[in-house]
Coordinates of C-alpha atoms in Angstrom, one line a residue:
M1 CA 17.7 46.2 -2.9
T2 CA 19.8 45.5 -6.0
L3 CA 18.9 48.8 -7.6
L4 CA 19.7 50.6 -4.4
A5 CA 23.1 48.9 -4.3
V6 CA 23.8 49.8 -7.9
E7 CA 22.8 53.5 -7.4
R8 CA 24.9 53.6 -4.2
I9 CA 28.0 52.3 -6.1
K10 CA 27.4 54.7 -9.0
L11 CA 27.1 57.6 -6.6
L12 CA 29.9 56.9 -4.2
T13 CA 32.5 55.9 -6.8
T14 CA 32.5 59.5 -8.1
R15 CA 34.3 62.4 -6.4
S16 CA 31.4 64.8 -6.2
P17 CA 29.7 63.4 -3.1
W18 CA 32.9 63.5 -1.1
W19 CA 33.7 67.0 -2.2
C20 CA 30.1 68.1 -1.5
A21 CA 30.2 66.6 2.0
V22 CA 33.4 68.4 2.8
A23 CA 32.1 71.7 1.3
S24 CA 28.8 71.5 3.2
I25 CA 30.5 71.0 6.5
V26 CA 33.2 73.6 5.9
L27 CA 30.9 76.3 4.5
A28 CA 28.2 75.9 7.2
G29 CA 30.8 75.6 10.0
S30 CA 32.7 78.6 8.8
F31 CA 29.6 80.8 8.6
T32 CA 28.4 79.6 12.0
A33 CA 31.8 80.3 13.5
L34 CA 31.6 83.9 12.3
V35 CA 28.3 84.4 13.9
V36 CA 28.8 82.5 17.1
G37 CA 32.4 83.7 17.5
N38 CA 31.1 87.3 17.6
A39 CA 28.3 86.7 20.1
T40 CA 27.8 89.3 22.8
P41 CA 25.4 89.8 25.7
E42 CA 23.4 92.1 23.4
F43 CA 23.4 89.5 20.6
P44 CA 23.9 86.2 22.5
A45 CA 24.5 82.7 21.0
S46 CA 21.7 80.2 21.1
V47 CA 21.0 76.7 19.7
A48 CA 19.4 78.4 16.7
T49 CA 22.5 80.5 16.2
T50 CA 24.6 77.3 15.8
Q51 CA 22.6 76.5 12.7
Y52 CA 22.9 79.9 11.1
G53 CA 24.9 78.5 8.2
Y54 CA 22.8 75.5 7.3
Q55 CA 21.5 77.1 4.2
M56 CA 25.1 77.3 2.9
G57 CA 25.3 73.6 3.1
L58 CA 21.8 73.2 1.6
A59 CA 23.0 74.9 -1.6
V60 CA 25.8 72.3 -1.8
I61 CA 23.3 69.5 -1.3
M62 CA 21.2 70.8 -4.1
V63 CA 24.2 70.7 -6.4
L64 CA 24.9 67.1 -5.4
G65 CA 21.4 66.1 -6.1
A66 CA 21.3 67.7 -9.5
L67 CA 24.8 66.3 -10.5
S68 CA 23.7 62.7 -9.5
V69 CA 21.3 62.8 -12.5
T70 CA 22.8 65.3 -15.0
T71 CA 26.2 63.6 -15.1
E72 CA 24.5 60.4 -16.2
Y73 CA 22.9 62.3 -19.1
R74 CA 26.2 64.0 -19.9
F75 CA 28.1 60.7 -20.2
N76 CA 25.1 58.7 -21.5
T77 CA 25.3 56.2 -18.7
I78 CA 21.6 56.7 -18.1
R79 CA 20.8 55.1 -21.4
T80 CA 22.8 52.0 -20.4
T81 CA 21.0 51.9 -17.1
F82 CA 17.6 52.0 -18.7
Q83 CA 18.6 49.3 -21.2
A84 CA 19.6 47.1 -18.3
V85 CA 16.6 47.9 -16.2
P86 CA 13.6 48.9 -18.4
N87 CA 11.5 49.9 -15.4
R88 CA 12.6 53.5 -15.3
T89 CA 10.4 54.4 -12.4
A90 CA 12.1 51.9 -10.1
V91 CA 15.6 53.1 -11.2
L92 CA 14.8 56.7 -10.6
A93 CA 13.1 56.0 -7.3
A94 CA 16.2 54.1 -6.2
K95 CA 18.4 57.0 -7.2
A96 CA 16.3 59.5 -5.3
T97 CA 16.4 57.3 -2.3
V98 CA 20.1 56.8 -2.3
V99 CA 20.8 60.5 -2.8
A100 CA 18.3 61.4 -0.1
L101 CA 20.0 59.0 2.4
L102 CA 23.4 60.4 1.6
A103 CA 22.1 64.0 2.0
L104 CA 20.6 63.0 5.3
I105 CA 24.0 61.8 6.6
I106 CA 25.8 64.9 5.3
G107 CA 23.1 67.1 6.8
E108 CA 23.5 65.5 10.3
L109 CA 27.3 65.7 10.1
T110 CA 27.0 69.4 9.0
A111 CA 24.5 70.3 11.7
F112 CA 26.2 68.6 14.6
S113 CA 29.7 69.7 13.6
S114 CA 28.4 73.3 13.6
W115 CA 26.8 72.8 16.9
G116 CA 30.0 71.2 18.4
L117 CA 32.1 74.0 17.0
S118 CA 29.8 76.5 18.6
L119 CA 30.2 74.8 22.0
L120 CA 33.9 75.4 21.7
L121 CA 33.7 79.0 20.5
A122 CA 30.9 80.1 23.0
P123 CA 31.3 78.0 26.2
D124 CA 29.7 80.7 28.3
Y125 CA 26.3 80.4 26.5
D126 CA 23.6 77.7 27.0
L127 CA 23.8 75.7 23.8
A128 CA 22.7 72.4 25.3
L129 CA 19.9 70.6 23.5
N130 CA 17.4 70.9 26.3
S131 CA 14.1 70.7 24.5
T132 CA 12.4 69.1 21.5
A133 CA 12.7 72.4 19.6
D134 CA 16.4 72.5 20.2
I135 CA 16.8 68.9 19.0
V136 CA 14.7 69.5 15.9
N137 CA 16.6 72.7 15.1
V138 CA 19.9 70.7 14.9
A139 CA 18.9 67.1 14.0
G140 CA 16.2 68.3 11.6
V141 CA 18.8 69.8 9.3
G142 CA 19.6 66.4 7.9
V143 CA 15.9 65.8 7.2
V144 CA 15.6 69.0 5.3
Y145 CA 18.8 68.2 3.3
A146 CA 17.3 64.8 2.4
I147 CA 14.1 66.3 1.1
A148 CA 15.9 69.1 -0.7
A149 CA 18.1 66.5 -2.4
V150 CA 15.0 64.8 -3.8
I151 CA 13.9 68.2 -5.2
A152 CA 17.3 68.6 -6.8
V153 CA 17.1 65.1 -8.3
A154 CA 13.7 65.9 -9.8
V155 CA 14.9 69.2 -11.3
G156 CA 17.9 67.4 -12.7
L157 CA 15.6 64.9 -14.4
L158 CA 13.5 67.6 -15.9
V159 CA 16.4 69.8 -17.1
R160 CA 19.0 67.1 -17.8
H161 CA 21.9 69.6 -18.1
S162 CA 24.2 70.3 -15.2
A163 CA 24.6 74.0 -15.7
G164 CA 21.0 74.6 -16.3
A165 CA 19.7 72.5 -13.4
I166 CA 22.3 73.9 -10.9
S167 CA 21.6 77.5 -12.1
L168 CA 17.9 77.1 -11.7
L169 CA 18.2 75.6 -8.2
M170 CA 20.7 78.2 -7.0
I171 CA 18.7 81.1 -8.3
Y172 CA 15.5 79.8 -6.8
T173 CA 16.9 78.9 -3.3
L174 CA 19.1 81.9 -2.9
A175 CA 17.1 84.7 -4.6
V176 CA 13.6 83.9 -5.9
E177 CA 11.8 83.1 -2.7
G178 CA 13.2 86.3 -1.1
L179 CA 12.3 88.4 -4.0
V180 CA 8.7 87.2 -4.1
Q181 CA 8.1 89.1 -0.9
L182 CA 8.6 92.3 -2.9
I183 CA 5.6 91.7 -5.0
P184 CA 3.0 94.4 -4.0
K185 CA 0.0 93.3 -1.9
V186 CA 0.3 89.5 -2.5
G187 CA 4.0 88.9 -2.2
A188 CA 4.0 88.2 1.5
D189 CA 1.0 85.8 1.2
I190 CA 2.7 83.8 -1.6
Y191 CA 6.0 83.7 0.3
E192 CA 4.3 82.0 3.3
W193 CA 3.7 78.9 1.2
L194 CA 7.0 78.7 -0.7
P195 CA 8.8 75.4 0.0
F196 CA 12.1 76.5 1.5
N197 CA 10.4 79.1 3.7
V198 CA 8.1 76.3 5.0
A199 CA 11.1 74.0 5.5
H200 CA 12.6 76.7 7.7
K201 CA 9.5 76.7 9.8
F202 CA 10.0 73.0 10.5
L203 CA 13.5 73.8 11.8
T204 CA 13.0 77.0 13.8
G205 CA 9.3 76.7 14.8
N206 CA 8.2 79.9 16.5
G207 CA 11.7 80.6 17.8
E208 CA 11.8 78.4 20.8
S209 CA 15.4 77.5 20.3
N210 CA 16.4 81.2 20.2
G211 CA 16.6 81.3 23.9
G212 CA 13.6 83.6 24.1
L213 CA 15.3 86.3 22.1
E214 CA 14.0 86.9 18.6
F215 CA 17.4 88.2 17.3
A216 CA 19.4 85.3 18.8
G217 CA 19.2 83.2 15.7
P218 CA 18.3 83.4 12.0
P219 CA 15.1 85.2 10.9
L220 CA 12.0 83.1 11.6
S221 CA 9.8 81.6 8.9
T222 CA 6.5 83.4 8.1
S223 CA 4.7 80.1 7.3
P224 CA 1.4 79.7 9.2
L225 CA 1.9 76.0 9.5
S226 CA 3.1 74.1 12.6
P227 CA 6.6 72.5 12.4
G228 CA 5.1 69.1 11.9
W229 CA 2.8 70.2 9.1
A230 CA 5.6 72.3 7.6
L231 CA 7.7 69.1 7.3
A232 CA 4.8 67.3 5.7
Y233 CA 4.2 70.1 3.2
F234 CA 7.9 70.3 2.2
A235 CA 8.0 66.5 1.8
G236 CA 4.8 66.5 -0.2
F237 CA 6.1 69.2 -2.5
A238 CA 9.3 67.1 -3.1
L239 CA 7.3 64.0 -3.8
V240 CA 4.9 65.7 -6.3
L241 CA 7.9 67.2 -8.1
L242 CA 9.7 63.8 -8.2
I243 CA 6.5 62.1 -9.6
V244 CA 6.3 64.8 -12.3
A245 CA 9.9 64.3 -13.2
I246 CA 9.6 60.5 -13.3
V247 CA 6.5 60.6 -15.5
T248 CA 8.3 63.1 -17.8
T249 CA 11.4 60.9 -18.0
N250 CA 9.2 57.8 -18.9
K251 CA 7.8 59.7 -21.8
R252 CA 11.1 61.0 -23.1
D253 CA 13.9 59.3 -25.0
A254 CA 16.8 58.5 -22.7

């Protein structure tokens, strides 16, 4: 508990978490407003549509997770931390936990603010959370953000430089997974198992929250997993990457 409190204080006494929280809510909400505000009978709004911009916020969360680590290396506070607590594994696990919890809160605020904004912009459409799929599509955003934050922490530990870690995360999440599909013959098969495509399957399932219309929401994931197994796969990927990062950090000089 002491380590968790220390990491919470270190994280929340900097400006980056607060700016990232605001940026996530504003970016996701703005993008959602553009989509929902232009809904028509031919392209109606649905619960899935209200979360059209969640990936914009996800990018911000990845930046937050990476900065929570790389700024400590930049200002050499990580060395002081390891001197005070020689158990590096416990320190890094506490950091990942605190960042994940903060990302969870930001994710829920982002998702429900986008949903609430959509209710105001499109009152004539059925945007109520009437099913489990609808609830997961909205409330699940925070869970995805939390797991993605752990991935970002792990990448930050491995790279240790803010620019490098953030560039790597942004390039991968915004471009690499989509470009993999262009690989002849095997691209689509590989894409099915890439982590953020799988995470999208957890949120959108088979399109149940699209109101029965395939185009009334973001494109669906191609992952063959069920939403539950998709979440487990995404979490497992993050855990393995974090373990690799912690083992690597234990072997390096601070």
